[in-house]
Amino acid sequence: MFEITGFFLGWISVGSQFILMIQNRQADISETIIRFFSFFTILTNILVALFFTAKIDNLKGFFFNLFRSKGSLTAVTTFILIVGLVYQFILRKTWHPTGLQMIVDELLHTLIPLFMLGYWLLNVQKENLQMKSIFKWLLYPVVYLILVMTRGYFSHYYPYPFINRDQIGVEKVLVNSLFILIFTIFVFLILKFIGNYIINLKTKKL
């Protein structure tokens, strides 16, 4: 039941945001699509949707096998929590959506992160907390940053103000990026601590 809910919640939210962005585009369609997929929020919500897709269907392929691997639950949970936390504490004050955009915005940045955290709390197992498996997932934000910054250098479009090289400079971008990476590792470690605590409680009850 949780997996099916996560599946529909993820894909409907991402699909709705895509439609809204196309309807309200400020560039041509091809550029708008590229910009859509340049948001860490969108990519991470797609990861959540793919995670639940892999859970409810026995689909084959690299992506689906990846989401069945050890550490994937904790990694995906961490990244979507980063999406939620960065939005709530840094980005929320920068714009004020209304109507359907506000609803979709809350789904992507608030409801889905909380849903994923709840799912993690109910399903975390010892194999989900292996640091070696989890840290491999750190390639995701690193590769994301490299690609976004490389494209931004040529297009002068950056999806977030704290990585806008043209406005705040390279040094500030590097500092901000390093801070977010360290914070991501910190969230990993917090989840590992909580996960071990939950597992120990379950073991004692047995």
PDB file of C-alpha atoms in Angstrom:
ATOM      1  CA  MET A   1       0.000   0.000   0.000  1.00  0.00           C
ATOM      2  CA  PHE A   2       2.786   2.440   0.945  1.00  0.00           C
ATOM      3  CA  GLU A   3       4.705   1.557  -2.226  1.00  0.00           C
ATOM      4  CA  ILE A   4       1.683   2.159  -4.471  1.00  0.00           C
ATOM      5  CA  THR A   5       0.977   5.476  -2.739  1.00  0.00           C
ATOM      6  CA  GLY A   6       4.602   6.538  -3.174  1.00  0.00           C
ATOM      7  CA  PHE A   7       4.519   5.510  -6.836  1.00  0.00           C
ATOM      8  CA  PHE A   8       1.476   7.629  -7.682  1.00  0.00           C
ATOM      9  CA  LEU A   9       2.490  10.505  -5.416  1.00  0.00           C
ATOM     10  CA  GLY A  10       5.924  10.726  -7.023  1.00  0.00           C
ATOM     11  CA  TRP A  11       4.981  10.462 -10.687  1.00  0.00           C
ATOM     12  CA  ILE A  12       1.875  12.652 -10.435  1.00  0.00           C
ATOM     13  CA  SER A  13       3.832  15.399  -8.662  1.00  0.00           C
ATOM     14  CA  VAL A  14       6.711  15.361 -11.150  1.00  0.00           C
ATOM     15  CA  GLY A  15       4.353  15.145 -14.127  1.00  0.00           C
ATOM     16  CA  SER A  16       2.233  18.021 -12.836  1.00  0.00           C
ATOM     17  CA  GLN A  17       5.298  20.203 -12.326  1.00  0.00           C
ATOM     18  CA  PHE A  18       6.471  19.419 -15.855  1.00  0.00           C
ATOM     19  CA  ILE A  19       3.119  20.492 -17.324  1.00  0.00           C
ATOM     20  CA  LEU A  20       3.078  23.677 -15.246  1.00  0.00           C
ATOM     21  CA  MET A  21       6.612  24.577 -16.281  1.00  0.00           C
ATOM     22  CA  ILE A  22       5.817  24.034 -19.966  1.00  0.00           C
ATOM     23  CA  GLN A  23       2.658  26.145 -19.676  1.00  0.00           C
ATOM     24  CA  ASN A  24       4.483  28.978 -17.901  1.00  0.00           C
ATOM     25  CA  ARG A  25       7.760  28.708 -19.808  1.00  0.00           C
ATOM     26  CA  GLN A  26      10.029  31.716 -20.198  1.00  0.00           C
ATOM     27  CA  ALA A  27      12.135  30.089 -22.921  1.00  0.00           C
ATOM     28  CA  ASP A  28      11.510  27.782 -25.878  1.00  0.00           C
ATOM     29  CA  ILE A  29      10.282  24.255 -25.183  1.00  0.00           C
ATOM     30  CA  SER A  30      13.642  22.499 -25.594  1.00  0.00           C
ATOM     31  CA  GLU A  31      15.365  24.935 -23.227  1.00  0.00           C
ATOM     32  CA  THR A  32      12.473  24.664 -20.763  1.00  0.00           C
ATOM     33  CA  ILE A  33      12.773  20.867 -20.722  1.00  0.00           C
ATOM     34  CA  ILE A  34      16.517  21.105 -20.077  1.00  0.00           C
ATOM     35  CA  ARG A  35      15.881  23.575 -17.258  1.00  0.00           C
ATOM     36  CA  PHE A  36      13.218  21.293 -15.796  1.00  0.00           C
ATOM     37  CA  PHE A  37      15.696  18.450 -15.486  1.00  0.00           C
ATOM     38  CA  SER A  38      18.380  20.768 -14.092  1.00  0.00           C
ATOM     39  CA  PHE A  39      16.544  21.086 -10.768  1.00  0.00           C
ATOM     40  CA  PHE A  40      17.845  18.822  -8.000  1.00  0.00           C
ATOM     41  CA  THR A  41      14.294  18.808  -6.630  1.00  0.00           C
ATOM     42  CA  ILE A  42      12.917  17.286  -9.823  1.00  0.00           C
ATOM     43  CA  LEU A  43      15.685  14.730 -10.251  1.00  0.00           C
ATOM     44  CA  THR A  44      15.427  13.620  -6.629  1.00  0.00           C
ATOM     45  CA  ASN A  45      11.654  13.305  -6.753  1.00  0.00           C
ATOM     46  CA  ILE A  46      12.148  11.188  -9.878  1.00  0.00           C
ATOM     47  CA  LEU A  47      14.529   9.022  -7.829  1.00  0.00           C
ATOM     48  CA  VAL A  48      11.771   8.589  -5.240  1.00  0.00           C
ATOM     49  CA  ALA A  49       9.262   7.671  -7.959  1.00  0.00           C
ATOM     50  CA  LEU A  50      11.709   5.183  -9.499  1.00  0.00           C
ATOM     51  CA  PHE A  51      12.408   3.706  -6.065  1.00  0.00           C
ATOM     52  CA  PHE A  52       8.734   2.938  -5.507  1.00  0.00           C
ATOM     53  CA  THR A  53       8.348   1.767  -9.114  1.00  0.00           C
ATOM     54  CA  ALA A  54      11.090  -0.800  -8.481  1.00  0.00           C
ATOM     55  CA  LYS A  55       9.298  -1.874  -5.312  1.00  0.00           C
ATOM     56  CA  ILE A  56       5.920  -2.583  -6.893  1.00  0.00           C
ATOM     57  CA  ASP A  57       7.039  -4.165 -10.166  1.00  0.00           C
ATOM     58  CA  ASN A  58       9.738  -6.681 -11.002  1.00  0.00           C
ATOM     59  CA  LEU A  59      11.188  -4.554 -13.798  1.00  0.00           C
ATOM     60  CA  LYS A  60      14.720  -5.268 -14.991  1.00  0.00           C
ATOM     61  CA  GLY A  61      17.433  -2.785 -15.840  1.00  0.00           C
ATOM     62  CA  PHE A  62      20.219  -0.809 -14.218  1.00  0.00           C
ATOM     63  CA  PHE A  63      18.022   1.835 -12.594  1.00  0.00           C
ATOM     64  CA  PHE A  64      15.556  -0.603 -11.073  1.00  0.00           C
ATOM     65  CA  ASN A  65      18.305  -2.922  -9.814  1.00  0.00           C
ATOM     66  CA  LEU A  66      20.006   0.120  -8.328  1.00  0.00           C
ATOM     67  CA  PHE A  67      16.941   0.868  -6.218  1.00  0.00           C
ATOM     68  CA  ARG A  68      16.888  -2.701  -4.926  1.00  0.00           C
ATOM     69  CA  SER A  69      20.522  -2.514  -3.835  1.00  0.00           C
ATOM     70  CA  LYS A  70      21.746  -2.172  -0.264  1.00  0.00           C
ATOM     71  CA  GLY A  71      21.761   1.384   0.973  1.00  0.00           C
ATOM     72  CA  SER A  72      19.333   2.687  -1.656  1.00  0.00           C
ATOM     73  CA  LEU A  73      16.499   3.270   0.827  1.00  0.00           C
ATOM     74  CA  THR A  74      18.638   5.392   3.149  1.00  0.00           C
ATOM     75  CA  ALA A  75      20.343   7.218   0.264  1.00  0.00           C
ATOM     76  CA  VAL A  76      17.108   8.200  -1.486  1.00  0.00           C
ATOM     77  CA  THR A  77      15.586   9.209   1.849  1.00  0.00           C
ATOM     78  CA  THR A  78      18.586  11.413   2.603  1.00  0.00           C
ATOM     79  CA  PHE A  79      18.489  13.198  -0.751  1.00  0.00           C
ATOM     80  CA  ILE A  80      14.761  13.920  -0.615  1.00  0.00           C
ATOM     81  CA  LEU A  81      15.173  15.196   2.953  1.00  0.00           C
ATOM     82  CA  ILE A  82      17.894  17.546   1.695  1.00  0.00           C
ATOM     83  CA  VAL A  83      15.420  18.781  -0.935  1.00  0.00           C
ATOM     84  CA  GLY A  84      12.854  19.470   1.760  1.00  0.00           C
ATOM     85  CA  LEU A  85      15.218  21.070   4.256  1.00  0.00           C
ATOM     86  CA  VAL A  86      16.957  23.347   1.741  1.00  0.00           C
ATOM     87  CA  TYR A  87      13.599  24.496   0.445  1.00  0.00           C
ATOM     88  CA  GLN A  88      12.069  25.136   3.867  1.00  0.00           C
ATOM     89  CA  PHE A  89      15.046  27.042   5.274  1.00  0.00           C
ATOM     90  CA  ILE A  90      16.581  28.704   2.202  1.00  0.00           C
ATOM     91  CA  LEU A  91      14.321  28.778  -0.848  1.00  0.00           C
ATOM     92  CA  ARG A  92      10.777  29.111   0.508  1.00  0.00           C
ATOM     93  CA  LYS A  93      11.202  32.826   1.177  1.00  0.00           C
ATOM     94  CA  THR A  94      12.423  33.480  -2.375  1.00  0.00           C
ATOM     95  CA  TRP A  95       9.083  32.904  -4.114  1.00  0.00           C
ATOM     96  CA  HIS A  96       5.404  32.541  -3.297  1.00  0.00           C
ATOM     97  CA  PRO A  97       3.496  30.231  -5.674  1.00  0.00           C
ATOM     98  CA  THR A  98      -0.294  30.237  -5.784  1.00  0.00           C
ATOM     99  CA  GLY A  99      -3.042  27.930  -6.988  1.00  0.00           C
ATOM    100  CA  LEU A 100      -2.068  24.576  -8.468  1.00  0.00           C
ATOM    101  CA  GLN A 101       1.615  25.537  -8.467  1.00  0.00           C
ATOM    102  CA  MET A 102       1.486  25.968  -4.689  1.00  0.00           C
ATOM    103  CA  ILE A 103      -0.063  22.501  -4.266  1.00  0.00           C
ATOM    104  CA  VAL A 104       2.520  20.828  -6.502  1.00  0.00           C
ATOM    105  CA  ASP A 105       5.272  22.797  -4.793  1.00  0.00           C
ATOM    106  CA  GLU A 106       4.224  21.465  -1.386  1.00  0.00           C
ATOM    107  CA  LEU A 107       4.003  17.930  -2.753  1.00  0.00           C
ATOM    108  CA  LEU A 108       7.548  18.046  -4.118  1.00  0.00           C
ATOM    109  CA  HIS A 109       9.189  19.846  -1.204  1.00  0.00           C
ATOM    110  CA  THR A 110       7.152  18.879   1.854  1.00  0.00           C
ATOM    111  CA  LEU A 111       4.760  15.943   1.515  1.00  0.00           C
ATOM    112  CA  ILE A 112       7.003  13.589  -0.451  1.00  0.00           C
ATOM    113  CA  PRO A 113      10.047  14.151   1.819  1.00  0.00           C
ATOM    114  CA  LEU A 114       7.867  13.462   4.879  1.00  0.00           C
ATOM    115  CA  PHE A 115       6.271  10.438   3.203  1.00  0.00           C
ATOM    116  CA  MET A 116       9.695   9.018   2.317  1.00  0.00           C
ATOM    117  CA  LEU A 117      10.945   9.584   5.859  1.00  0.00           C
ATOM    118  CA  GLY A 118       7.899   7.780   7.248  1.00  0.00           C
ATOM    119  CA  TYR A 119       8.437   4.889   4.838  1.00  0.00           C
ATOM    120  CA  TRP A 120      12.087   4.703   5.861  1.00  0.00           C
ATOM    121  CA  LEU A 121      11.221   4.634   9.571  1.00  0.00           C
ATOM    122  CA  LEU A 122       8.834   1.730   9.003  1.00  0.00           C
ATOM    123  CA  ASN A 123      11.094  -0.293   6.703  1.00  0.00           C
ATOM    124  CA  VAL A 124      14.721   0.403   7.604  1.00  0.00           C
ATOM    125  CA  GLN A 125      16.860  -2.703   8.049  1.00  0.00           C
ATOM    126  CA  LYS A 126      20.510  -3.244   8.900  1.00  0.00           C
ATOM    127  CA  GLU A 127      21.447  -3.738   5.241  1.00  0.00           C
ATOM    128  CA  ASN A 128      20.069  -0.248   4.496  1.00  0.00           C
ATOM    129  CA  LEU A 129      22.632   1.312   6.840  1.00  0.00           C
ATOM    130  CA  GLN A 130      25.904   0.052   5.367  1.00  0.00           C
ATOM    131  CA  MET A 131      28.008   3.172   4.935  1.00  0.00           C
ATOM    132  CA  LYS A 132      30.002   1.800   1.986  1.00  0.00           C
ATOM    133  CA  SER A 133      26.807   1.244   0.003  1.00  0.00           C
ATOM    134  CA  ILE A 134      25.326   4.579   1.007  1.00  0.00           C
ATOM    135  CA  PHE A 135      28.417   6.675   0.263  1.00  0.00           C
ATOM    136  CA  LYS A 136      28.488   5.389  -3.321  1.00  0.00           C
ATOM    137  CA  TRP A 137      25.299   7.381  -3.794  1.00  0.00           C
ATOM    138  CA  LEU A 138      27.196  10.608  -3.075  1.00  0.00           C
ATOM    139  CA  LEU A 139      28.283  10.473  -6.705  1.00  0.00           C
ATOM    140  CA  TYR A 140      24.766  11.630  -7.542  1.00  0.00           C
ATOM    141  CA  PRO A 141      24.959  15.164  -6.053  1.00  0.00           C
ATOM    142  CA  VAL A 142      28.602  15.536  -7.130  1.00  0.00           C
ATOM    143  CA  VAL A 143      27.869  14.638 -10.765  1.00  0.00           C
ATOM    144  CA  TYR A 144      24.739  16.797 -10.647  1.00  0.00           C
ATOM    145  CA  LEU A 145      26.731  19.818  -9.516  1.00  0.00           C
ATOM    146  CA  ILE A 146      29.422  19.318 -12.155  1.00  0.00           C
ATOM    147  CA  LEU A 147      26.853  19.069 -14.954  1.00  0.00           C
ATOM    148  CA  VAL A 148      24.769  22.031 -13.783  1.00  0.00           C
ATOM    149  CA  MET A 149      27.797  24.262 -13.281  1.00  0.00           C
ATOM    150  CA  THR A 150      29.287  23.272 -16.644  1.00  0.00           C
ATOM    151  CA  ARG A 151      26.071  24.043 -18.485  1.00  0.00           C
ATOM    152  CA  GLY A 152      25.582  27.227 -16.478  1.00  0.00           C
ATOM    153  CA  TYR A 153      29.018  28.449 -17.546  1.00  0.00           C
ATOM    154  CA  PHE A 154      27.866  28.419 -21.175  1.00  0.00           C
ATOM    155  CA  SER A 155      24.138  29.164 -20.813  1.00  0.00           C
ATOM    156  CA  HIS A 156      24.314  31.475 -17.765  1.00  0.00           C
ATOM    157  CA  TYR A 157      21.294  29.670 -16.324  1.00  0.00           C
ATOM    158  CA  TYR A 158      21.571  28.262 -12.822  1.00  0.00           C
ATOM    159  CA  PRO A 159      18.565  26.580 -11.163  1.00  0.00           C
ATOM    160  CA  TYR A 160      19.390  27.835  -7.656  1.00  0.00           C
ATOM    161  CA  PRO A 161      20.685  31.193  -6.361  1.00  0.00           C
ATOM    162  CA  PHE A 162      23.272  29.615  -4.062  1.00  0.00           C
ATOM    163  CA  ILE A 163      25.091  28.072  -7.045  1.00  0.00           C
ATOM    164  CA  ASN A 164      24.686  31.030  -9.392  1.00  0.00           C
ATOM    165  CA  ARG A 165      28.295  31.656 -10.381  1.00  0.00           C
ATOM    166  CA  ASP A 166      27.447  34.830 -12.288  1.00  0.00           C
ATOM    167  CA  GLN A 167      25.850  36.488  -9.254  1.00  0.00           C
ATOM    168  CA  ILE A 168      27.841  35.256  -6.257  1.00  0.00           C
ATOM    169  CA  GLY A 169      31.162  34.153  -7.759  1.00  0.00           C
ATOM    170  CA  VAL A 170      33.038  30.867  -7.939  1.00  0.00           C
ATOM    171  CA  GLU A 171      34.376  30.934  -4.374  1.00  0.00           C
ATOM    172  CA  LYS A 172      30.925  31.369  -2.823  1.00  0.00           C
ATOM    173  CA  VAL A 173      29.516  28.619  -5.036  1.00  0.00           C
ATOM    174  CA  LEU A 174      32.267  26.246  -3.905  1.00  0.00           C
ATOM    175  CA  VAL A 175      31.657  27.111  -0.246  1.00  0.00           C
ATOM    176  CA  ASN A 176      27.900  26.613  -0.602  1.00  0.00           C
ATOM    177  CA  SER A 177      28.363  23.335  -2.471  1.00  0.00           C
ATOM    178  CA  LEU A 178      30.802  22.025   0.124  1.00  0.00           C
ATOM    179  CA  PHE A 179      28.428  22.994   2.928  1.00  0.00           C
ATOM    180  CA  ILE A 180      25.513  21.143   1.310  1.00  0.00           C
ATOM    181  CA  LEU A 181      27.679  18.072   0.697  1.00  0.00           C
ATOM    182  CA  ILE A 182      28.813  18.051   4.334  1.00  0.00           C
ATOM    183  CA  PHE A 183      25.226  18.547   5.469  1.00  0.00           C
ATOM    184  CA  THR A 184      24.169  15.619   3.273  1.00  0.00           C
ATOM    185  CA  ILE A 185      26.755  13.380   4.952  1.00  0.00           C
ATOM    186  CA  PHE A 186      25.533  14.645   8.333  1.00  0.00           C
ATOM    187  CA  VAL A 187      21.950  13.636   7.469  1.00  0.00           C
ATOM    188  CA  PHE A 188      23.267  10.227   6.354  1.00  0.00           C
ATOM    189  CA  LEU A 189      24.889   9.771   9.755  1.00  0.00           C
ATOM    190  CA  ILE A 190      21.785  10.926  11.636  1.00  0.00           C
ATOM    191  CA  LEU A 191      19.668   8.400   9.745  1.00  0.00           C
ATOM    192  CA  LYS A 192      22.225   5.680  10.446  1.00  0.00           C
ATOM    193  CA  PHE A 193      22.053   6.455  14.172  1.00  0.00           C
ATOM    194  CA  ILE A 194      18.239   6.482  14.186  1.00  0.00           C
ATOM    195  CA  GLY A 195      18.103   3.340  12.044  1.00  0.00           C
ATOM    196  CA  ASN A 196      20.396   1.415  14.373  1.00  0.00           C
ATOM    197  CA  TYR A 197      18.295   2.549  17.331  1.00  0.00           C
ATOM    198  CA  ILE A 198      15.090   1.316  15.654  1.00  0.00           C
ATOM    199  CA  ILE A 199      16.678  -2.023  14.734  1.00  0.00           C
ATOM    200  CA  ASN A 200      17.958  -2.510  18.294  1.00  0.00           C
ATOM    201  CA  LEU A 201      14.475  -1.833  19.672  1.00  0.00           C
ATOM    202  CA  LYS A 202      12.960  -4.406  17.306  1.00  0.00           C
ATOM    203  CA  THR A 203      15.650  -6.941  18.259  1.00  0.00           C
ATOM    204  CA  LYS A 204      14.966  -6.476  21.985  1.00  0.00           C
ATOM    205  CA  LYS A 205      11.237  -7.031  21.452  1.00  0.00           C
ATOM    206  CA  LEU A 206      12.012 -10.336  19.747  1.00  0.00           C
TER     207      LEU A 206
END
